[in-house]
Each structure stands twice: as structure tokens, then as C-alpha cells.
mmCIF file of C-alpha atoms in Angstrom:
data_model
loop_
_atom_site.group_PDB
_atom_site.id
_atom_site.type_symbol
_atom_site.label_atom_id
_atom_site.label_comp_id
_atom_site.label_asym_id
_atom_site.label_seq_id
_atom_site.Cartn_x
_atom_site.Cartn_y
_atom_site.Cartn_z
ATOM 1 C CA MET A 1 -34.669 -39.766 26.985
ATOM 2 C CA ASN A 2 -32.962 -40.809 23.682
ATOM 3 C CA ALA A 3 -29.317 -41.746 23.318
ATOM 4 C CA GLY A 4 -28.406 -38.465 21.595
ATOM 5 C CA ALA A 5 -29.829 -36.382 24.495
ATOM 6 C CA ALA A 6 -28.045 -38.571 27.051
ATOM 7 C CA LYS A 7 -24.746 -38.168 25.161
ATOM 8 C CA ALA A 8 -25.081 -34.451 24.905
ATOM 9 C CA GLY A 9 -25.915 -34.077 28.573
ATOM 10 C CA ALA A 10 -22.846 -36.145 29.570
ATOM 11 C CA ASN A 11 -20.397 -34.563 27.228
ATOM 12 C CA GLY A 12 -21.549 -30.915 27.069
ATOM 13 C CA LEU A 13 -23.825 -28.886 24.741
ATOM 14 C CA GLY A 14 -26.152 -30.462 22.397
ATOM 15 C CA PRO A 15 -26.335 -29.646 18.719
ATOM 16 C CA ARG A 16 -29.137 -27.123 19.121
ATOM 17 C CA ALA A 17 -27.385 -25.221 21.844
ATOM 18 C CA SER A 18 -24.174 -25.326 19.813
ATOM 19 C CA LEU A 19 -26.113 -23.941 16.822
ATOM 20 C CA LEU A 20 -27.638 -21.192 18.737
ATOM 21 C CA MET A 21 -24.465 -20.144 20.615
ATOM 22 C CA SER A 22 -22.386 -20.174 17.405
ATOM 23 C CA LEU A 23 -25.055 -18.151 15.618
ATOM 24 C CA ALA A 24 -25.244 -15.621 18.409
ATOM 25 C CA LEU A 25 -21.399 -15.300 18.668
ATOM 26 C CA GLY A 26 -21.118 -14.963 14.868
ATOM 27 C CA LEU A 27 -23.772 -12.258 14.686
ATOM 28 C CA LEU A 28 -22.333 -10.359 17.608
ATOM 29 C CA LEU A 29 -18.900 -10.419 16.194
ATOM 30 C CA ALA A 30 -20.150 -9.358 12.816
ATOM 31 C CA ALA A 31 -22.006 -6.447 14.370
ATOM 32 C CA LEU A 32 -18.851 -5.350 16.278
ATOM 33 C CA SER A 33 -16.874 -5.503 13.091
ATOM 34 C CA GLY A 34 -19.315 -3.850 10.756
ATOM 35 C CA LEU A 35 -21.081 -1.445 13.044
ATOM 36 C CA VAL A 36 -18.263 -0.371 15.446
ATOM 37 C CA MET A 37 -14.782 -1.152 14.233
ATOM 38 C CA PHE A 38 -14.872 -0.427 10.512
ATOM 39 C CA PRO A 39 -16.567 2.920 11.053
ATOM 40 C CA ALA A 40 -13.984 3.658 13.816
ATOM 41 C CA ALA A 41 -11.160 2.968 11.424
ATOM 42 C CA GLU A 42 -12.734 5.265 8.815
ATOM 43 C CA HIS A 43 -13.227 8.017 11.383
ATOM 44 C CA LEU A 44 -9.533 7.735 12.295
ATOM 45 C CA ARG A 45 -8.499 7.938 8.722
ATOM 46 C CA SER A 46 -10.677 10.968 8.222
ATOM 47 C CA LEU A 47 -8.446 12.938 10.577
ATOM 48 C CA ARG A 48 -5.259 12.312 8.574
ATOM 49 C CA ASP A 49 -5.323 15.891 7.132
ATOM 50 C CA GLY A 50 -6.560 17.494 10.436
ATOM 51 C CA GLU A 51 -4.691 20.206 12.362
ATOM 52 C CA ARG A 52 -1.736 18.963 14.279
ATOM 53 C CA ALA A 53 -1.149 19.829 17.950
ATOM 54 C CA GLN A 54 0.726 18.565 21.025
ATOM 55 C CA ALA A 55 -1.485 17.099 23.716
ATOM 56 C CA THR A 56 -1.231 15.593 27.080
ATOM 57 C CA LEU A 57 -3.206 12.488 28.221
ATOM 58 C CA HIS A 58 -5.852 13.974 30.562
ATOM 59 C CA THR A 59 -7.674 10.777 31.526
ATOM 60 C CA SER A 60 -6.342 7.298 30.862
ATOM 61 C CA GLY A 61 -8.272 4.132 30.518
ATOM 62 C CA SER A 62 -9.116 1.691 27.806
ATOM 63 C CA CYS A 63 -8.283 3.881 24.760
ATOM 64 C CA MET A 64 -9.232 1.129 22.327
ATOM 65 C CA ALA A 65 -12.810 1.403 23.815
ATOM 66 C CA GLY A 66 -12.829 5.268 23.672
ATOM 67 C CA GLN A 67 -12.294 5.914 27.366
ATOM 68 C CA CYS A 68 -9.231 8.253 27.143
ATOM 69 C CA GLU A 69 -9.217 12.024 27.017
ATOM 70 C CA VAL A 70 -6.493 14.470 25.896
ATOM 71 C CA GLU A 71 -6.014 18.123 26.708
ATOM 72 C CA PHE A 72 -4.432 20.514 24.153
ATOM 73 C CA GLU A 73 -4.478 24.085 22.899
ATOM 74 C CA ALA A 74 -6.599 24.963 19.808
ATOM 75 C CA ASP A 75 -7.091 28.480 18.641
ATOM 76 C CA GLY A 76 -5.855 29.906 21.854
ATOM 77 C CA ARG A 77 -8.212 27.917 24.130
ATOM 78 C CA THR A 78 -7.827 24.709 26.082
ATOM 79 C CA VAL A 79 -9.697 21.759 24.852
ATOM 80 C CA VAL A 80 -10.360 18.453 26.566
ATOM 81 C CA ALA A 81 -11.498 15.874 23.969
ATOM 82 C CA ASP A 82 -12.237 12.078 24.037
ATOM 83 C CA LEU A 83 -9.999 9.858 21.864
ATOM 84 C CA PRO A 84 -12.249 7.815 19.659
ATOM 85 C CA VAL A 85 -12.926 4.178 19.700
ATOM 86 C CA GLY A 86 -9.954 2.302 18.152
ATOM 87 C CA SER A 87 -7.285 4.585 19.596
ATOM 88 C CA GLY A 88 -4.042 3.224 20.965
ATOM 89 C CA GLY A 89 -1.971 4.591 23.792
ATOM 90 C CA GLY A 90 -3.934 3.033 26.671
ATOM 91 C CA LYS A 91 -0.741 2.085 28.600
ATOM 92 C CA ARG A 92 0.397 5.642 28.894
ATOM 93 C CA SER A 93 0.068 7.477 32.236
ATOM 94 C CA VAL A 94 -1.871 10.665 32.716
ATOM 95 C CA GLY A 95 0.254 13.620 31.608
ATOM 96 C CA ALA A 96 2.031 11.766 28.830
ATOM 97 C CA ALA A 97 2.703 13.941 25.805
ATOM 98 C CA MET A 98 1.507 12.873 22.375
ATOM 99 C CA ALA A 99 0.871 14.371 18.954
ATOM 100 C CA ILE A 100 -2.731 14.540 17.899
ATOM 101 C CA ARG A 101 -4.741 15.586 14.785
ATOM 102 C CA TYR A 102 -8.093 17.431 15.187
ATOM 103 C CA GLN A 103 -10.726 18.880 12.954
ATOM 104 C CA ALA A 104 -10.235 22.613 12.405
ATOM 105 C CA ASP A 105 -14.011 23.286 12.690
ATOM 106 C CA ASP A 106 -14.522 21.178 15.758
ATOM 107 C CA PRO A 107 -11.459 20.713 17.918
ATOM 108 C CA ARG A 108 -13.253 18.072 20.092
ATOM 109 C CA VAL A 109 -13.000 15.617 17.265
ATOM 110 C CA VAL A 110 -9.436 14.322 17.711
ATOM 111 C CA ALA A 111 -7.244 11.316 17.169
ATOM 112 C CA ARG A 112 -3.649 10.416 18.103
ATOM 113 C CA GLU A 113 -1.371 11.013 15.211
ATOM 114 C CA ASP A 114 -0.086 7.495 15.404
ATOM 115 C CA ASP A 115 -3.740 6.251 14.890
ATOM 116 C CA VAL A 116 -4.806 8.292 11.875
ATOM 117 C CA GLY A 117 -3.901 5.285 9.576
ATOM 118 C CA GLY A 118 -6.779 3.394 11.222
ATOM 119 C CA GLY A 119 -4.388 0.412 11.814
ATOM 120 C CA GLY A 120 -5.526 -0.818 15.255
ATOM 121 C CA ALA A 121 -9.261 -0.334 14.606
ATOM 122 C CA ALA A 122 -8.915 -1.886 11.153
ATOM 123 C CA LEU A 123 -7.036 -4.832 12.517
ATOM 124 C CA LEU A 124 -9.528 -5.483 15.187
ATOM 125 C CA ALA A 125 -12.368 -5.108 12.561
ATOM 126 C CA TRP A 126 -10.741 -7.721 10.352
ATOM 127 C CA MET A 127 -10.137 -10.077 13.245
ATOM 128 C CA SER A 128 -13.603 -9.813 14.637
ATOM 129 C CA GLY A 129 -15.016 -10.256 11.023
ATOM 130 C CA GLY A 130 -12.860 -13.360 10.628
ATOM 131 C CA ALA A 131 -14.009 -14.690 13.932
ATOM 132 C CA ALA A 132 -17.670 -13.962 12.822
ATOM 133 C CA VAL A 133 -17.188 -15.967 9.689
ATOM 134 C CA PHE A 134 -15.786 -18.824 11.783
ATOM 135 C CA PHE A 135 -18.620 -18.944 14.256
ATOM 136 C CA LEU A 136 -21.218 -18.559 11.439
ATOM 137 C CA ALA A 137 -19.546 -21.577 9.629
ATOM 138 C CA ILE A 138 -19.843 -23.558 12.921
ATOM 139 C CA ALA A 139 -23.470 -22.636 13.063
ATOM 140 C CA GLY A 140 -23.983 -23.781 9.525
ATOM 141 C CA ALA A 141 -22.284 -27.091 10.215
ATOM 142 C CA ALA A 142 -24.459 -27.534 13.363
ATOM 143 C CA ALA A 143 -27.524 -26.746 11.327
ATOM 144 C CA LEU A 144 -26.573 -29.354 8.650
ATOM 145 C CA HIS A 145 -25.906 -31.875 11.419
ATOM 146 C CA LEU A 146 -29.337 -31.263 12.925
ATOM 147 C CA ALA A 147 -30.983 -31.554 9.556
ATOM 148 C CA ARG A 148 -29.190 -34.907 8.783
ATOM 149 C CA GLN A 149 -30.182 -36.260 12.225
ATOM 150 C CA ARG A 150 -33.873 -35.237 11.597
ATOM 151 C CA ARG A 151 -33.795 -36.893 8.228
ATOM 152 C CA THR A 152 -32.324 -40.195 9.431
ATOM 153 C CA ARG A 153 -34.838 -40.380 12.280
ATOM 154 C CA ASN A 154 -37.821 -39.850 9.988
ATOM 155 C CA ARG A 155 -36.752 -42.819 7.669
#
């Protein structure tokens, strides 16, 4: 066993493991930002001009993850619809009143009126994107470190 491997074993992860973990975290956070949160923010913004209605929270949960439902009247019928990913209001209890916006042609597509600016989802998209850049930079630094180690060993 060489000195570098002994040092890595005693003090934590080696440079290869650090590279792989940073790369995986960076790619995962980039996917979260680009494939989930930015589209969620755009979806919320698309409901800005939707029909307005008063609703009650039907099922509470993690609204940011899209696990809340609201109940409201649209065109004379009762509609129960899921709040989209990126919604706020998760700390409210079932039965809480809120203003919503929905698509006139499909009332099951809703968003809280407070969320139609896309703020919470956009903020999370930028934060996860920034964290992705950070972890990808760490992966790049680890790759440079490994390349330099390999080059000095081969001399």
C-alpha cells in the first residue's frame, strides 16, 4: 500500500472517491435544477393569467414537492386538483382558504395565486444550479489533482 492510499484511508475519502461523489452530486443537482425546478417555475408563471377562484386545502403535505391538493368550484362543479411542484403553503392545515389560478380549459391545472410568479421554484432552481456548479468545480479540481499525481509518479 502506498503512502497516498494509507493517508486517504486514515483521513477519509481518497481523490478518486471525492471526484466521483462530487461529479455525481453536481450532475444530480444540475438535473434537479434544469429538468425539474426551472420547468416548474415556468409552469407556475404560465398560470399568471388563469381564472381566479377561492379554494381550500384538501390534502396537505410537502407542497414544494407537489404533494398538496386543493378543492374549489369551477364552472359549477367541484374540482380537486394537485398543486404543482414548487408550490408554497405546505405549513397550512387542511381546510385553509387560499386564492388559486387555474386554466380555463382544464381546471385541474392550478397554482396558488401567491406562487404564479414562480418565485419559490425559481429560487430553488438557482440554488440547486449554483450548488451543481460548486460540486462540478470540486470534481474538476479533484480530476486535476489526480492528473498531477499520475504525472509526478510517472517521472
